[in-house]
Tab-separated table of C-alpha atoms in Angstrom:
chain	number	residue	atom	x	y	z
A	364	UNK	CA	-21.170	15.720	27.318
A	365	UNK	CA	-19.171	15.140	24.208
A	366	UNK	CA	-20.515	13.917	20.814
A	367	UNK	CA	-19.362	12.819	17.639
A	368	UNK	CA	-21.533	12.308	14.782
A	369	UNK	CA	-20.169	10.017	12.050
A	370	UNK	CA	-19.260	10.144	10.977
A	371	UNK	CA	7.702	4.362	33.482
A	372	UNK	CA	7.101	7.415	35.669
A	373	UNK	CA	7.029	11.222	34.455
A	374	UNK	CA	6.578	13.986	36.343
A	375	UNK	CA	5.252	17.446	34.618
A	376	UNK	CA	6.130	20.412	36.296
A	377	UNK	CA	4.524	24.149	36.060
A	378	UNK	CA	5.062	27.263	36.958
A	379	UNK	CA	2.306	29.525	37.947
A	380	UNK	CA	-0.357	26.906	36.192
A	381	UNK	CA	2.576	27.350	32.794
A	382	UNK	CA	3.143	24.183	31.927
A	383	UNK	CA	7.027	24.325	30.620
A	384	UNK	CA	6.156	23.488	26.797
A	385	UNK	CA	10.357	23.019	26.035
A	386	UNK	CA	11.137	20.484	28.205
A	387	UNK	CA	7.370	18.579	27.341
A	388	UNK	CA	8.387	18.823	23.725
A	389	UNK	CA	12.002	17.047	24.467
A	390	UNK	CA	10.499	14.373	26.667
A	391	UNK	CA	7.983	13.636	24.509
A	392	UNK	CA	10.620	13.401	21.182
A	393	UNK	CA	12.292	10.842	23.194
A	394	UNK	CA	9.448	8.978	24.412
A	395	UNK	CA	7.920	8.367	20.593
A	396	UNK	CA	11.857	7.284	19.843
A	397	UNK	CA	11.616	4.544	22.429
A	398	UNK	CA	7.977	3.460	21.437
A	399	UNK	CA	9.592	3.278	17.652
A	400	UNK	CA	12.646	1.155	18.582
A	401	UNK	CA	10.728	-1.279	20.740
A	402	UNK	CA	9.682	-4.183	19.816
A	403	UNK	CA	7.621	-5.510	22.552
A	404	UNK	CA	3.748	-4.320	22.630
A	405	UNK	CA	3.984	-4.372	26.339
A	406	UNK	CA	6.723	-1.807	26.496
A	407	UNK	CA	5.227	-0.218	23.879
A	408	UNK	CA	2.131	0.680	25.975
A	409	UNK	CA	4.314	1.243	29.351
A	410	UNK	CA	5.563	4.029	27.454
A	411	UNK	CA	2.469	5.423	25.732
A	412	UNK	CA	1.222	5.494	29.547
A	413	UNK	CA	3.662	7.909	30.012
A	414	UNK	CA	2.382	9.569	27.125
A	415	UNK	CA	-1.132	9.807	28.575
A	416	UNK	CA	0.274	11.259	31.937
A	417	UNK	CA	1.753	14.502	30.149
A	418	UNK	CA	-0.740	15.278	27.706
A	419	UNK	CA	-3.411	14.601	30.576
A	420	UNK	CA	-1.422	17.708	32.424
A	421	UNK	CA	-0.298	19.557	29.188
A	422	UNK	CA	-4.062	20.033	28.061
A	423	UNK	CA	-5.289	21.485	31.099
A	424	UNK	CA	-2.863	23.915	30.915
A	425	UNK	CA	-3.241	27.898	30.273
A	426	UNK	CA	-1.142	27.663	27.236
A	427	UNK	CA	-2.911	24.436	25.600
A	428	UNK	CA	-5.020	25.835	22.496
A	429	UNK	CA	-2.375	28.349	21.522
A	430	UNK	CA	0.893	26.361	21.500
A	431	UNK	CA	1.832	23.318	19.171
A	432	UNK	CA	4.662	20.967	19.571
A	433	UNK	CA	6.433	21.918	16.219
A	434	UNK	CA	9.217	18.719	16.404
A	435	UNK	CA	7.072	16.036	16.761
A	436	UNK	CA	5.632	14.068	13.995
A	437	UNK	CA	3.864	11.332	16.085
A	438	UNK	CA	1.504	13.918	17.430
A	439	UNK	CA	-1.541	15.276	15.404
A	440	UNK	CA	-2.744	19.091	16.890
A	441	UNK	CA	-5.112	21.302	15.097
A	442	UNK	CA	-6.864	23.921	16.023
A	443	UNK	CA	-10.142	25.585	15.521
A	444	UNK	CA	-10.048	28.700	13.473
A	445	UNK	CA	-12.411	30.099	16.125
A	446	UNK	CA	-9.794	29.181	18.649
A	447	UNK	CA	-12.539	27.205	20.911
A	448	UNK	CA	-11.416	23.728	20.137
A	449	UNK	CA	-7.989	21.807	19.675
A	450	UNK	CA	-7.881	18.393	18.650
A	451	UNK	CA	-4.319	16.626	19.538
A	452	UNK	CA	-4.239	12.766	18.746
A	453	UNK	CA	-1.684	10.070	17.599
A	454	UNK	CA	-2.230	5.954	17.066
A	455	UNK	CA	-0.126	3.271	18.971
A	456	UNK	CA	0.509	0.982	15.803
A	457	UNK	CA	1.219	-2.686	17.752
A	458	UNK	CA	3.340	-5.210	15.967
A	459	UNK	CA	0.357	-6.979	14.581
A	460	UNK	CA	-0.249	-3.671	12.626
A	461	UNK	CA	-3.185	-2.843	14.412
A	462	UNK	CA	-3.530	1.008	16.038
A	463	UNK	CA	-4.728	2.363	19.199
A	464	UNK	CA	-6.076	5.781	19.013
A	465	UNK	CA	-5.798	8.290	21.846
A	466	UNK	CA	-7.686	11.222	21.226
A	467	UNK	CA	-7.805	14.484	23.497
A	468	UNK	CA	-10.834	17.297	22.662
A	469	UNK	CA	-9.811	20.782	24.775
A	470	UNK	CA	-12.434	23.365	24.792
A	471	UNK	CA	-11.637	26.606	25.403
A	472	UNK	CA	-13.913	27.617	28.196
A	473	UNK	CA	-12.487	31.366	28.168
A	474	UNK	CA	-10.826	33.934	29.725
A	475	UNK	CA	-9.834	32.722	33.243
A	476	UNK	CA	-11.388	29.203	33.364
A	477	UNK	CA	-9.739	25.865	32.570
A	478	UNK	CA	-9.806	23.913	29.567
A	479	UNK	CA	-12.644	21.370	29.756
A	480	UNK	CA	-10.951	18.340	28.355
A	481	UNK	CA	-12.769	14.965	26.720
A	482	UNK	CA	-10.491	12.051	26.571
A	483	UNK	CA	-10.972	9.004	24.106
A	484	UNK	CA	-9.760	6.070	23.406
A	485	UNK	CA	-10.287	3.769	20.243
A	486	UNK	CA	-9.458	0.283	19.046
A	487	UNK	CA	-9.517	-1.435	15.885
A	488	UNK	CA	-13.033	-2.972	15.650
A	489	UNK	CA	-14.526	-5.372	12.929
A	490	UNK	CA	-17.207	-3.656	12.371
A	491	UNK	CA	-17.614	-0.689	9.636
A	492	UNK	CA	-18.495	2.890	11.576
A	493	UNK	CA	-22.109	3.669	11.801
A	494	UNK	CA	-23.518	6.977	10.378
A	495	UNK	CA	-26.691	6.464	11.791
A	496	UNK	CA	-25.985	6.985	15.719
A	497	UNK	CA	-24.448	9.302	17.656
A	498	UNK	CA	-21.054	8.282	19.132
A	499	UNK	CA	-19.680	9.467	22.707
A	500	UNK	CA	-16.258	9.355	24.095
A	501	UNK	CA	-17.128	6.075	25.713
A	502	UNK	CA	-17.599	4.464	22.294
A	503	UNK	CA	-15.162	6.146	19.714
A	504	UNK	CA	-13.989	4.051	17.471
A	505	UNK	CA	-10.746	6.173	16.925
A	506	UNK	CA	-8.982	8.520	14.012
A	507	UNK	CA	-6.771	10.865	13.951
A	508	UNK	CA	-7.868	14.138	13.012
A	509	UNK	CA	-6.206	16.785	10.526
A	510	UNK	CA	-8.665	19.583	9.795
A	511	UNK	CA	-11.452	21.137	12.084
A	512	UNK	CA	-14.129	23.900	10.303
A	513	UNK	CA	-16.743	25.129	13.032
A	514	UNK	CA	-20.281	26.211	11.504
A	515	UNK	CA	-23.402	27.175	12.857
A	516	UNK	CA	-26.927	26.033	13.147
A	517	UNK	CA	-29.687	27.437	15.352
A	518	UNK	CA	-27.082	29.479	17.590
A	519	UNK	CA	-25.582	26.384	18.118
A	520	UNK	CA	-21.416	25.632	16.731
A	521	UNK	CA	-20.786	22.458	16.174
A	522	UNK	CA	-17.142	21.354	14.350
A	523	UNK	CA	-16.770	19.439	11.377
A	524	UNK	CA	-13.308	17.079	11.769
A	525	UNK	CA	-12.025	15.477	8.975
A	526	UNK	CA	-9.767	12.022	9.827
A	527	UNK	CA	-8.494	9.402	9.192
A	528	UNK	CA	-8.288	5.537	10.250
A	529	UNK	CA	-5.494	3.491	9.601
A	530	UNK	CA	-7.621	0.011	10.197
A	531	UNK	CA	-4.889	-1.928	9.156
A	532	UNK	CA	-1.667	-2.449	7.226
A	533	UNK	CA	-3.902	-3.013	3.807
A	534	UNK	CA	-6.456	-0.545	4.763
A	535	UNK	CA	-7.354	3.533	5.697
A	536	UNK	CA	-10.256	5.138	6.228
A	537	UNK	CA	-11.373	8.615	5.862
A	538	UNK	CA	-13.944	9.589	8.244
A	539	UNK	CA	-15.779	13.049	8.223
A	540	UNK	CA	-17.246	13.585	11.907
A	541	UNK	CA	-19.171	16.469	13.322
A	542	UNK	CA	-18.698	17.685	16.798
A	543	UNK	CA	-20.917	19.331	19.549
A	544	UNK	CA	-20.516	20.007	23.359
């Protein structure tokens, strides 16, 4: 289980579980192109679907926490200094101005095992973000992240993310979270 404290068709081939990170990079460049030209919110999430199917195959992959797409702006990847954790994430602004946050957490289970990956999804919501519960990956409210610290307490590492929220066209959020498996 995952906490967080407030705080069109595409096929992905690999190669002896090596997911080819070139030709992911290239589709995915053109994919954010077509979301930015379009100007239909229904196409807009067709294509971000298509989004969701390679990164869903891309983060499983051997090469996940130690390769970043370099070209692509759209996409938010950081790492944990510790190398445990990567954090990629990027908003679907619709033409209302409001975002949709897809978020993927891969954990580095270790040498020989596969990435244990959390998926969430946020929304814009009305309400301000609580910092008095515990949120899950079935209620994120959604951010994207740009800097992950991990720190200890009690033998335990949990990661401090720092994001941030655009709620709407008049106003951001920054939201410090803390993270534990």
């Amino acid at each position: 289980i995952c906490n967080i404290l407030i705080f069109t068709f595409i096929s992905v081939s690999s190669v002896n579980g090596q997911v080819n990170n070139q030709n992911i990079s290239s589709i995915l460049e053109s994919l954010y192109a077509r979301i930015n030209k379009s100007k239909v919110d229904a196409e807009r999430l067709r294509i971000n679907d298509s989004l969701i199917l390679i990164i869903d195959s891309y983060s499983l992959s051997d090469s996940a926490i130690d390769h970043s797409f370099s070209n692509l702006r759209n996409l938010g990847q950081i790492t944990s200094p510790d190398k445990r954790v990567k954090i990629i994430a990027w908003n679907l602004i619709l033409l209302d101005g409001t975002s949709r946050y897809f978020c993927y957490l891969i954990r580095n289970e270790g040498r020989g095992k596969q990435n244990k990956v959390f998926k969430l999804t946020g929304i814009k919501r009305p309400e301000t973000i609580r910092t008095d519960i515990l949120y899950s990956s079935n209620d994120w409210y959604g951010a994207l992240y740009y800097d992950i610290r991990p720190f200890k307490t009690n033998k335990q590492t949990y990661y401090v993310l720092l994001g941030i929220d655009y709620y709407s066209l008049n106003v951001t959020r920054k939201i410090i979270d803390v993270l534990s498996f």
